[in-house]
Coordinates of C-alpha atoms in Angstrom, one line a residue:
Chain J
M10 CA 0.0 0.0 0.0
T11 CA 1.4 3.4 -1.0
L12 CA 1.4 6.4 1.4
L13 CA -1.3 8.0 -0.8
D14 CA -3.5 4.8 -0.6
F15 CA -3.0 4.8 3.1
A16 CA -4.0 8.4 3.4
R17 CA -7.0 8.0 1.2
G18 CA -8.1 4.7 2.7
P19 CA -7.6 3.5 6.3
A20 CA -6.2 6.7 7.7
L21 CA -9.2 8.7 6.3
Q22 CA -11.7 6.1 7.4
W23 CA -10.4 6.0 11.0
S24 CA -9.9 9.7 11.4
L25 CA -13.4 10.3 10.2
I26 CA -14.7 7.7 12.6
I27 CA -12.9 9.4 15.5
L28 CA -14.1 12.8 14.3
V29 CA -17.8 11.8 14.0
A30 CA -17.9 9.8 17.2
G31 CA -16.0 12.5 19.1
I32 CA -18.2 15.3 18.0
V33 CA -21.4 13.4 18.8
W34 CA -20.0 12.4 22.1
R35 CA -19.1 15.9 23.2
V36 CA -22.2 17.7 21.8
L37 CA -24.6 15.1 23.3
G38 CA -22.7 15.0 26.5
A39 CA -23.0 18.8 26.8
I40 CA -26.7 18.8 25.9
L41 CA -27.6 16.1 28.3
L42 CA -25.8 17.7 31.3
S43 CA -28.3 18.3 34.0
T44 CA -29.2 21.8 34.9
R45 CA -30.7 22.7 38.2
K46 CA -34.3 23.6 37.9
D47 CA -34.7 27.4 37.9
L48 CA -37.4 28.1 40.5
S49 CA -37.5 31.9 40.0
T50 CA -40.3 33.5 38.0
P51 CA -39.0 34.3 34.5
R52 CA -38.9 38.1 33.7
R53 CA -40.1 37.2 30.2
K54 CA -40.8 34.2 28.2
S55 CA -37.4 33.7 26.5
G56 CA -36.8 31.5 23.5
L57 CA -35.8 31.5 19.9
K58 CA -35.6 35.3 19.6
D59 CA -33.3 35.7 22.6
G60 CA -31.1 32.8 21.5
M61 CA -30.7 34.0 18.0
G62 CA -30.3 37.6 19.2
T63 CA -27.3 36.6 21.3
I64 CA -25.8 34.6 18.4
A65 CA -26.0 37.8 16.3
S66 CA -24.9 40.3 19.0
R67 CA -21.8 38.2 20.0
S68 CA -20.8 38.1 16.4
L69 CA -20.0 41.8 16.6
P70 CA -17.5 43.4 19.0
A71 CA -19.0 45.0 22.1
S72 CA -18.7 48.8 21.5
A73 CA -16.9 49.2 24.9
F74 CA -14.1 46.9 23.7
E75 CA -14.2 47.7 20.0
K76 CA -11.0 49.7 19.8
R77 CA -9.0 47.2 21.9
I78 CA -10.1 44.1 20.0
R79 CA -10.2 45.5 16.5
F80 CA -7.2 43.5 15.4
Q81 CA -8.5 40.1 16.6
H82 CA -11.9 41.0 15.2
I83 CA -10.8 41.8 11.7
T84 CA -8.2 39.1 11.5
G85 CA -10.7 36.6 13.0
Y86 CA -13.3 37.3 10.3
A87 CA -10.8 37.5 7.5
W88 CA -9.2 34.2 8.6
H89 CA -12.5 32.3 8.8
L90 CA -13.7 33.7 5.5
A91 CA -10.4 32.8 3.8
L92 CA -10.5 29.4 5.3
F93 CA -14.1 28.7 4.2
V94 CA -13.2 29.8 0.6
T95 CA -10.1 27.5 0.6
V96 CA -11.8 24.5 2.2
L97 CA -15.2 24.6 0.5
F98 CA -14.6 26.0 -3.0
F99 CA -11.5 24.2 -4.3
G100 CA -12.6 21.7 -6.9
P101 CA -10.6 18.7 -5.6
H102 CA -11.8 19.6 -2.0
I103 CA -15.4 19.5 -3.2
L104 CA -14.8 16.0 -4.7
F105 CA -13.4 15.0 -1.3
F106 CA -16.5 16.1 0.5
E107 CA -18.7 14.5 -2.2
S108 CA -17.0 11.2 -1.5
I109 CA -18.0 11.5 2.1
L110 CA -21.4 13.4 1.9
G111 CA -22.6 12.1 -1.4
F112 CA -23.2 15.5 -2.9
G113 CA -21.1 18.4 -4.2
W114 CA -21.4 22.1 -5.2
P115 CA -19.8 24.5 -7.7
N116 CA -16.2 25.4 -7.3
L117 CA -14.1 28.6 -7.7
P118 CA -11.0 29.0 -10.0
N119 CA -7.8 27.7 -8.4
G120 CA -6.2 31.2 -8.4
V121 CA -8.9 32.6 -6.1
V122 CA -8.7 29.6 -3.8
L123 CA -4.9 29.8 -3.7
F124 CA -5.0 33.5 -2.8
A125 CA -7.5 32.7 0.0
G126 CA -5.4 29.9 1.3
A127 CA -2.3 32.1 1.4
I128 CA -4.3 34.8 3.2
A129 CA -5.6 32.3 5.7
L130 CA -2.1 30.9 6.3
A131 CA -0.5 34.4 6.7
I132 CA -3.1 35.4 9.2
L133 CA -2.7 32.3 11.2
I134 CA 1.0 32.7 11.3
A135 CA 0.6 36.3 12.5
L136 CA -1.9 35.2 15.2
L137 CA 0.4 32.5 16.3
I138 CA 3.3 34.9 16.7
R139 CA 1.1 37.3 18.5
R140 CA -0.1 34.6 20.9
A141 CA 3.5 33.6 21.6
T142 CA 4.8 37.1 22.1
N143 CA 1.9 39.2 23.6
P144 CA 2.3 39.1 27.4
V145 CA -1.5 38.8 28.1
Q146 CA -2.2 36.3 25.4
K147 CA 0.9 34.3 26.4
L148 CA -0.5 34.1 29.9
I149 CA -3.9 32.9 29.0
S150 CA -2.8 30.4 26.3
N151 CA -2.4 26.7 27.1
A152 CA -1.1 23.8 25.0
D153 CA -4.5 23.3 23.5
D154 CA -4.4 26.8 21.9
Y155 CA -1.0 26.1 20.3
I156 CA -1.8 22.6 19.2
S157 CA -5.2 23.7 17.7
V158 CA -3.6 26.6 15.7
I159 CA -0.7 24.5 14.5
I160 CA -2.9 21.5 13.5
V161 CA -5.1 23.8 11.4
M162 CA -2.0 25.6 9.9
L163 CA -0.5 22.3 8.7
P164 CA -3.2 21.4 6.1
L165 CA -3.0 25.0 4.8
L166 CA 0.8 24.8 4.5
T167 CA 0.9 21.3 3.0
G168 CA -2.0 22.1 0.7
I169 CA -0.2 25.1 -0.8
I170 CA 3.0 23.1 -1.1
A171 CA 1.1 20.2 -2.8
F172 CA -0.6 22.7 -5.1
A173 CA 2.8 24.2 -6.1
H174 CA 4.5 20.8 -6.3
I175 CA 7.4 21.9 -4.1
G176 CA 10.0 19.6 -2.6
A177 CA 8.7 16.1 -3.4
R178 CA 6.7 14.1 -5.9
Y179 CA 3.1 15.2 -6.1
E180 CA 1.6 11.9 -4.8
T181 CA 3.8 12.2 -1.7
L182 CA 2.8 15.9 -1.1
L183 CA -0.9 15.0 -1.6
A184 CA -0.5 12.1 0.9
I185 CA 1.1 14.4 3.5
H186 CA -1.6 17.0 2.9
L187 CA -4.3 14.4 3.5
L188 CA -2.5 13.0 6.6
S189 CA -2.3 16.5 8.0
I190 CA -6.1 16.9 7.5
E191 CA -6.6 13.6 9.2
A192 CA -4.5 14.6 12.1
M193 CA -6.8 17.6 12.5
F194 CA -9.8 15.4 12.3
I195 CA -8.5 13.3 15.2
W196 CA -7.6 16.3 17.3
F197 CA -10.8 18.2 16.5
P198 CA -13.2 16.7 19.1
F199 CA -10.7 16.9 21.9
G200 CA -9.4 20.5 21.7
K201 CA -10.6 24.0 21.1
L202 CA -11.5 23.2 17.5
M203 CA -14.7 22.0 18.9
H204 CA -15.8 25.6 19.0
T205 CA -16.9 24.9 15.4
A206 CA -19.7 22.8 16.8
M207 CA -20.2 24.5 20.2
T208 CA -20.1 28.3 19.5
F209 CA -23.5 28.8 18.2
P210 CA -25.4 26.4 20.5
S211 CA -23.7 27.8 23.5
R212 CA -24.5 31.4 22.5
F213 CA -28.0 30.3 21.9
Q214 CA -28.2 28.7 25.3
A215 CA -26.7 31.8 27.0
G216 CA -29.2 34.0 25.1
T217 CA -32.2 32.1 26.3
S218 CA -30.9 31.9 29.8
F219 CA -30.2 35.7 30.0
G220 CA -33.6 36.4 28.4
R221 CA -35.3 34.5 31.1
R222 CA -33.6 36.8 33.6
G223 CA -34.4 39.9 31.6
I224 CA -30.8 40.6 30.7
K225 CA -30.1 42.0 27.3
A226 CA -27.2 40.2 25.9
Chain K
M23 CA 20.5 -6.1 -41.6
R24 CA 23.7 -8.1 -42.1
K25 CA 25.8 -8.8 -39.1
D26 CA 28.8 -6.9 -40.6
Q27 CA 26.7 -3.8 -41.4
N28 CA 26.7 -1.0 -38.9
L29 CA 23.5 1.0 -38.3
G30 CA 24.4 3.9 -40.5
E31 CA 25.0 1.6 -43.5
Y32 CA 21.8 -0.2 -42.8
L33 CA 19.7 2.9 -42.6
R34 CA 21.2 4.3 -45.8
A35 CA 20.5 1.0 -47.5
Q36 CA 16.9 1.4 -46.3
G37 CA 16.6 4.8 -47.9
V38 CA 16.9 6.9 -44.8
S39 CA 18.6 10.1 -45.7
R40 CA 21.4 11.7 -43.6
R41 CA 19.0 14.6 -42.9
G42 CA 16.3 12.2 -41.7
F43 CA 18.8 10.3 -39.5
L44 CA 20.1 13.5 -37.9
K45 CA 16.6 14.7 -37.3
F46 CA 15.9 11.5 -35.4
C47 CA 19.2 11.9 -33.5
S48 CA 18.2 15.5 -32.5
A49 CA 14.8 14.4 -31.4
T50 CA 16.2 11.5 -29.4
A51 CA 18.8 13.8 -27.8
S52 CA 16.1 16.2 -27.0
L53 CA 13.8 13.6 -25.6
M54 CA 16.5 12.3 -23.4
A55 CA 17.1 15.9 -22.2
L56 CA 20.7 15.8 -23.6
P57 CA 22.3 19.2 -24.6
P58 CA 22.4 20.1 -28.3
S59 CA 26.1 19.4 -28.4
A60 CA 25.3 15.7 -27.7
V61 CA 23.5 15.4 -31.1
A62 CA 26.7 14.8 -33.0
Q63 CA 27.8 12.2 -30.5
V64 CA 24.4 10.5 -30.7
A65 CA 24.6 10.5 -34.5
E66 CA 28.2 9.2 -34.6
A67 CA 27.6 6.5 -32.0
L68 CA 24.4 5.3 -33.6
A69 CA 25.7 5.3 -37.1
S70 CA 28.7 3.2 -36.2
A71 CA 26.8 0.9 -33.7
R72 CA 27.0 -2.8 -34.4
R73 CA 23.7 -4.6 -33.9
P74 CA 23.6 -5.6 -30.3
S75 CA 22.1 -8.9 -29.3
V76 CA 18.8 -8.7 -27.6
I77 CA 16.9 -11.5 -25.9
W78 CA 13.3 -10.8 -25.3
L79 CA 11.4 -12.9 -22.7
S80 CA 7.7 -12.7 -22.5
F81 CA 6.2 -14.0 -19.2
Q82 CA 2.7 -13.3 -17.7
E83 CA 1.7 -10.7 -20.3
C84 CA -1.0 -10.0 -22.9
T85 CA 1.4 -9.3 -25.8
G86 CA 0.2 -5.7 -25.7
C87 CA 3.7 -4.4 -25.2
T88 CA 5.1 -6.3 -28.2
E89 CA 2.1 -5.1 -30.2
S90 CA 2.8 -1.5 -29.2
L91 CA 6.4 -1.7 -30.3
T92 CA 6.0 -3.7 -33.5
R93 CA 3.0 -1.9 -34.7
S94 CA 4.4 1.6 -34.3
H95 CA 3.5 3.4 -37.5
A96 CA 6.0 2.0 -40.1
P97 CA 8.4 2.6 -41.5
T98 CA 9.9 5.1 -39.0
V99 CA 13.5 5.6 -38.2
E100 CA 12.6 4.3 -34.7
S101 CA 11.2 1.0 -36.1
L102 CA 14.2 0.7 -38.4
I103 CA 16.6 1.0 -35.4
F104 CA 14.4 -1.5 -33.7
D105 CA 14.8 -3.8 -36.7
A106 CA 18.5 -3.2 -36.6
I107 CA 19.1 -4.8 -33.2
S108 CA 19.8 -8.5 -33.4
L109 CA 16.6 -9.8 -31.8
D110 CA 17.9 -13.3 -31.2
Y111 CA 15.0 -14.6 -29.2
H112 CA 11.4 -13.5 -29.0
H113 CA 9.0 -16.4 -28.7
T114 CA 6.0 -14.4 -29.8
L115 CA 7.7 -13.1 -33.0
Q116 CA 10.1 -15.9 -33.9
A117 CA 9.3 -18.6 -36.3
A118 CA 11.2 -21.3 -34.4
A119 CA 9.5 -23.1 -31.6
G120 CA 10.3 -25.6 -28.9
E121 CA 13.9 -26.9 -28.7
G122 CA 15.0 -24.9 -31.7
A123 CA 14.0 -21.6 -30.2
E124 CA 15.6 -22.5 -26.9
N125 CA 18.8 -23.4 -28.7
A126 CA 18.8 -19.9 -30.3
R127 CA 18.5 -18.3 -26.9
M128 CA 21.3 -20.4 -25.4
A129 CA 23.5 -19.7 -28.5
A130 CA 22.8 -15.9 -28.2
M131 CA 23.6 -16.0 -24.5
E132 CA 26.9 -17.9 -25.1
E133 CA 28.1 -15.8 -28.0
N134 CA 27.3 -12.5 -26.4
D135 CA 28.0 -13.3 -22.7
G136 CA 28.0 -10.2 -20.6
E137 CA 27.1 -8.0 -23.6
Y138 CA 23.5 -8.8 -24.6
L139 CA 20.5 -6.8 -23.6
L140 CA 17.7 -8.7 -21.9
V141 CA 14.2 -7.3 -22.5
V142 CA 11.4 -8.7 -20.4
D143 CA 7.7 -8.1 -20.7
G144 CA 5.2 -9.7 -18.3
S145 CA 5.4 -10.4 -14.6
I146 CA 6.9 -13.5 -13.1
P147 CA 4.7 -15.9 -11.2
T148 CA 6.2 -17.2 -7.9
G149 CA 3.2 -19.0 -6.5
N150 CA 3.6 -22.2 -8.6
P151 CA 6.3 -22.8 -11.3
G152 CA 3.7 -24.4 -13.5
F153 CA 1.6 -21.2 -13.7
S154 CA 3.6 -20.0 -16.7
T155 CA 6.3 -22.0 -18.5
I156 CA 8.1 -21.8 -21.9
A157 CA 9.4 -25.1 -23.3
G158 CA 8.8 -26.6 -19.9
I159 CA 11.0 -24.0 -18.2
S160 CA 9.4 -21.9 -15.5
N161 CA 9.4 -18.1 -16.0
L162 CA 11.4 -17.7 -12.8
D163 CA 14.1 -20.1 -13.8
M164 CA 14.3 -18.7 -17.4
L165 CA 14.7 -15.1 -16.1
K166 CA 17.4 -16.0 -13.6
E167 CA 19.3 -18.1 -16.2
T168 CA 19.1 -15.5 -18.9
A169 CA 19.8 -12.4 -16.7
R170 CA 23.0 -14.0 -15.5
G171 CA 25.0 -13.0 -18.6
A172 CA 23.1 -9.8 -19.6
A173 CA 24.7 -6.4 -19.7
A174 CA 21.5 -4.8 -18.6
V175 CA 17.8 -5.7 -18.3
I176 CA 15.0 -3.6 -19.8
A177 CA 11.6 -4.4 -18.1
V178 CA 9.1 -3.4 -20.7
G179 CA 5.6 -2.7 -19.6
T180 CA 4.1 -2.3 -16.2
C181 CA 3.8 -6.1 -15.6
A182 CA 7.6 -6.6 -15.9
A183 CA 8.4 -3.3 -14.2
F184 CA 6.0 -3.4 -11.2
G185 CA 4.0 -6.6 -11.4
G186 CA 1.1 -5.0 -13.3
I187 CA -2.3 -6.5 -13.8
P188 CA -1.2 -10.1 -12.8
Q189 CA -0.1 -8.7 -9.5
A190 CA -3.5 -6.9 -8.9
F191 CA -5.3 -8.0 -5.8
P192 CA -5.6 -10.9 -4.9
N193 CA -2.5 -11.7 -7.0
P194 CA -3.5 -15.3 -7.5
T195 CA -0.2 -16.3 -9.2
G196 CA 2.1 -14.5 -6.7
A197 CA 3.3 -12.3 -9.6
V198 CA 6.4 -10.1 -9.0
S199 CA 8.4 -7.7 -11.1
V200 CA 11.8 -8.3 -12.7
S201 CA 13.5 -6.1 -10.1
D202 CA 12.0 -8.3 -7.3
I203 CA 14.0 -11.2 -8.7
I204 CA 17.1 -9.7 -10.4
T205 CA 19.1 -7.5 -8.0
D206 CA 22.6 -7.7 -9.4
K207 CA 22.1 -6.2 -12.9
P208 CA 21.2 -2.7 -14.1
I209 CA 17.5 -2.6 -14.7
I210 CA 15.6 0.0 -16.7
N211 CA 11.9 0.0 -16.1
V212 CA 9.9 1.2 -19.2
S213 CA 6.5 1.1 -17.6
G214 CA 3.1 1.6 -19.3
C215 CA 0.3 -0.6 -20.3
P216 CA 1.6 -0.6 -22.9
P217 CA 4.7 1.6 -23.0
I218 CA 5.1 4.2 -25.7
P219 CA 7.2 2.7 -28.6
V220 CA 9.6 5.7 -28.9
V221 CA 10.5 5.3 -25.2
I222 CA 11.9 1.9 -25.8
T223 CA 13.8 3.0 -28.9
G224 CA 15.0 6.0 -27.0
V225 CA 16.3 3.8 -24.2
L226 CA 18.0 1.5 -26.9
A227 CA 19.4 4.6 -28.6
H228 CA 20.9 5.8 -25.3
F229 CA 22.4 2.4 -24.6
L230 CA 23.9 2.2 -28.2
T231 CA 25.2 5.8 -27.9
F232 CA 26.7 5.8 -24.5
G233 CA 26.9 2.1 -23.5
T234 CA 25.3 3.1 -20.2
I235 CA 21.8 3.2 -18.9
P236 CA 20.1 6.6 -18.7
D237 CA 19.3 8.6 -15.6
L238 CA 16.5 6.8 -13.7
D239 CA 13.8 8.0 -11.4
P240 CA 13.2 6.4 -7.9
L241 CA 11.2 3.7 -9.6
G242 CA 14.0 2.8 -12.1
R243 CA 12.4 4.6 -15.1
P244 CA 14.3 6.9 -17.5
T245 CA 13.8 10.4 -16.1
A246 CA 13.8 11.8 -19.7
F247 CA 10.5 10.1 -20.3
F248 CA 9.1 9.6 -16.8
G249 CA 10.4 12.8 -15.1
Q250 CA 7.1 14.7 -15.2
T251 CA 3.5 13.9 -14.6
I252 CA 0.9 13.7 -17.3
H253 CA -0.9 16.5 -15.5
D254 CA 2.1 18.8 -15.7
R255 CA 2.3 18.4 -19.5
C256 CA -1.4 18.1 -20.2
Y257 CA -2.9 20.5 -22.7
R258 CA -6.1 20.6 -20.6
R259 CA -4.1 21.9 -17.6
P260 CA -5.3 25.5 -18.0
F261 CA -8.9 24.3 -17.5
Y262 CA -7.8 22.7 -14.2
E263 CA -6.3 26.0 -13.1
R264 CA -9.5 27.8 -14.0
G265 CA -11.6 25.2 -12.2
E266 CA -13.4 24.2 -15.3
F267 CA -14.1 20.4 -15.2
A268 CA -16.1 17.9 -17.3
H269 CA -18.6 16.4 -14.9
T270 CA -19.7 13.6 -17.2
F271 CA -18.3 12.2 -20.5
D272 CA -21.0 13.9 -22.6
D273 CA -21.7 17.2 -20.8
E274 CA -20.8 20.7 -22.1
G275 CA -17.4 20.6 -20.3
A276 CA -16.5 17.3 -22.0
R277 CA -17.5 18.8 -25.4
K278 CA -15.4 21.9 -24.7
G279 CA -12.4 19.8 -23.7
W280 CA -12.2 20.8 -20.1
C281 CA -10.2 19.0 -17.4
L282 CA -11.1 15.4 -16.7
Y283 CA -10.0 15.5 -13.0
E284 CA -13.5 15.0 -11.7
L285 CA -13.9 11.9 -14.0
G286 CA -11.1 10.2 -12.2
C287 CA -8.1 11.2 -14.4
K288 CA -4.9 10.0 -12.7
G289 CA -2.7 12.5 -14.6
P290 CA -1.5 14.3 -11.5
T291 CA 0.0 11.2 -10.0
S292 CA 1.2 9.4 -13.2
Y293 CA 4.6 9.9 -14.6
N294 CA 4.9 9.2 -18.3
A295 CA 5.4 10.9 -21.7
C296 CA 2.0 10.3 -23.2
A297 CA 1.1 14.0 -23.1
T298 CA 4.2 15.0 -25.1
L299 CA 5.1 12.1 -27.3
K300 CA 1.5 10.8 -27.7
W301 CA 0.5 7.7 -29.6
N302 CA 0.0 6.7 -33.2
E303 CA 2.6 8.9 -34.7
G304 CA 1.9 11.7 -32.3
T305 CA -1.8 11.7 -33.1
S306 CA -3.3 11.7 -29.7
F307 CA -3.4 10.1 -26.2
P308 CA -6.2 9.0 -23.9
I309 CA -6.9 12.5 -22.5
G310 CA -6.8 13.9 -26.0
S311 CA -9.6 11.4 -26.8
G312 CA -11.7 12.5 -23.9
H313 CA -10.9 9.9 -21.3
G314 CA -8.9 10.4 -18.1
C315 CA -5.5 8.9 -17.6
L316 CA -5.6 5.5 -15.9
G317 CA -2.1 5.9 -14.4
C318 CA -1.0 2.7 -16.2
S319 CA 2.7 3.5 -15.8
E320 CA 2.5 3.5 -12.0
P321 CA 2.9 0.6 -9.6
G322 CA -0.3 -1.0 -8.5
F323 CA -2.4 1.1 -10.8
W324 CA -5.1 -1.6 -10.9
D325 CA -5.6 -1.4 -7.1
H326 CA -5.9 2.4 -6.5
G327 CA -9.7 2.3 -6.5
S328 CA -12.0 3.0 -9.4
F329 CA -10.5 4.5 -12.6
Y330 CA -13.4 7.0 -12.4
K331 CA -12.9 8.1 -8.8
P332 CA -11.1 11.5 -8.5
I333 CA -7.7 11.4 -6.8
S334 CA -8.8 13.7 -4.0
A335 CA -11.8 11.4 -3.1
G336 CA -11.5 9.0 -0.3
L337 CA -10.8 5.3 -0.9
W338 CA -12.6 3.9 2.1
G339 CA -15.5 1.7 3.1
P340 CA -19.2 2.4 3.0
R341 CA -20.6 5.7 4.5
E342 CA -22.5 3.5 7.0
T343 CA -19.3 3.2 9.0
L344 CA -19.9 6.9 9.9
L345 CA -23.4 6.1 11.1
G346 CA -21.8 3.5 13.3
A347 CA -19.3 6.0 14.6
A348 CA -22.2 8.5 15.3
A349 CA -24.0 5.8 17.2
A350 CA -20.9 5.0 19.2
G351 CA -20.4 8.7 19.9
A352 CA -24.1 9.0 21.0
A353 CA -23.7 6.0 23.4
L354 CA -20.5 7.6 24.8
G355 CA -22.2 11.0 25.1
I356 CA -25.3 9.6 26.9
G357 CA -23.1 7.5 29.1
S358 CA -20.8 10.3 30.1
A359 CA -23.8 12.6 30.7
M360 CA -25.5 10.0 32.9
A361 CA -22.3 9.5 34.8
A362 CA -22.0 13.2 35.3
R363 CA -25.6 13.4 36.6
A364 CA -25.0 10.6 39.0
R365 CA -21.9 12.3 40.3
K366 CA -23.8 15.5 40.7
N367 CA -26.7 13.9 42.5
K368 CA -24.4 12.1 44.8
A369 CA -22.6 15.3 45.6
L370 CA -25.9 17.1 46.2
K371 CA -27.0 14.3 48.6
E372 CA -23.7 14.5 50.4
A373 CA -24.0 18.3 50.7
E374 CA -27.6 18.0 52.0
A375 CA -26.5 15.3 54.5
D376 CA -23.7 17.5 55.7
S377 CA -25.9 20.6 56.1
S378 CA -28.5 18.6 58.0

């Protein structure tokens, strides 16, 4: 079995099994956690509106902090947007998803995707350097932060290298790219990458909880 | 060609002009990535070359490789050069059979000991000597015996080079490649199913010119012909870059000649010269005819999943395995939540007991 066959076959299969089982485990585990019954009288009947409102309001910087977090805010949005374009609109990526999901969607030209990938990688490198050098960020960062950033950075880096055919034969570069993605799949449920699945449900939950207490959030 | 004739005399006798011969030498030098200054050396060496003895052994094969080489559009300078080697044994082509044929092989081996070229097409079965025999001699024994006095071995076709289709899962005959058996001789792998005719003549021309084997890639193939991927040299590459793909064999993209990546083309991982040398006198090649590359020059090409599955798609079991994974995750999630609740209730009870 070649390295590429391994990356496309058993490595992909097992990493996906760990990814799916891990995500379902963590999401369901969080949903089913018991909450103490709130005996107070609700200020108002909270629900969908409060939940969705908080999802929207937390997507914008609070005006009080706007100046201080502008860098993270802009880079955060730019990074996620660039990542989505790279991951979701490169033709070969769509074929990869199609082999898993059973359906595909239209792709963008390679040049656009390559540009987005380079932007995403550059931002991630900048954010990693900032995390490692900014005294406050350094203090509040743990191993999970560094592992999560690096494990997302590797598929971007190996993807660009594979695209450009630099340093090794294409099949080797493609295999390394796939293996780096599979490493991310395996890490995904156990680290901060789980924010992908948890961010919006937790904002929604906070919104309904605050709404019940009459807090505007 | 008479034994005392050199190649130059033979080609002149066949009506090949000096100009035509030099044109071939230039093309050969260019194909082999030699500098322009080497053209004269190629011409001089080829013109004065005496016909080398070549023994051709065919094992587990379909004769496609021989068909490819002998049916290259004739008469070309390449085919004349191919005629000009002393093909002393080729059981598919020779008139002699049985003992007479084997005697010819033994005589050629004896007369040219240490100097003859051994060409092999087909893989070698190791499971049972009786799977493939010639004149009662197993392929394995014949290869070992004939390779002993060879100057070099040329493994023609993917079966001889890498095991090919006979080696495909579950490999019922225990098929192996030439290089799995012969380890003490220079081996040139000219892979392909079949290989391009001019590649074999190019390798022969290199051997006749320099007396050495050409630069080889990590899989033992001449880098001049196998140094780049089909994808890198494909005329449809600009469509790949623009993200314009044929989705089916008869859609608008297919009619417009867009990239065949989505239809499973293995060009990005296949090293061969089809996109530049092409087939049938440079007429076309599979991608030019609207079908993706099968990657036939690569080891194990038959076992890399469907020919019609894109390279970036996974090669794994049914999607149901993910449903199983989700079910396992759900069980784990419910279990861990229940355990957390139990711990919480226990703590609450202990706290109530302490306070009372």
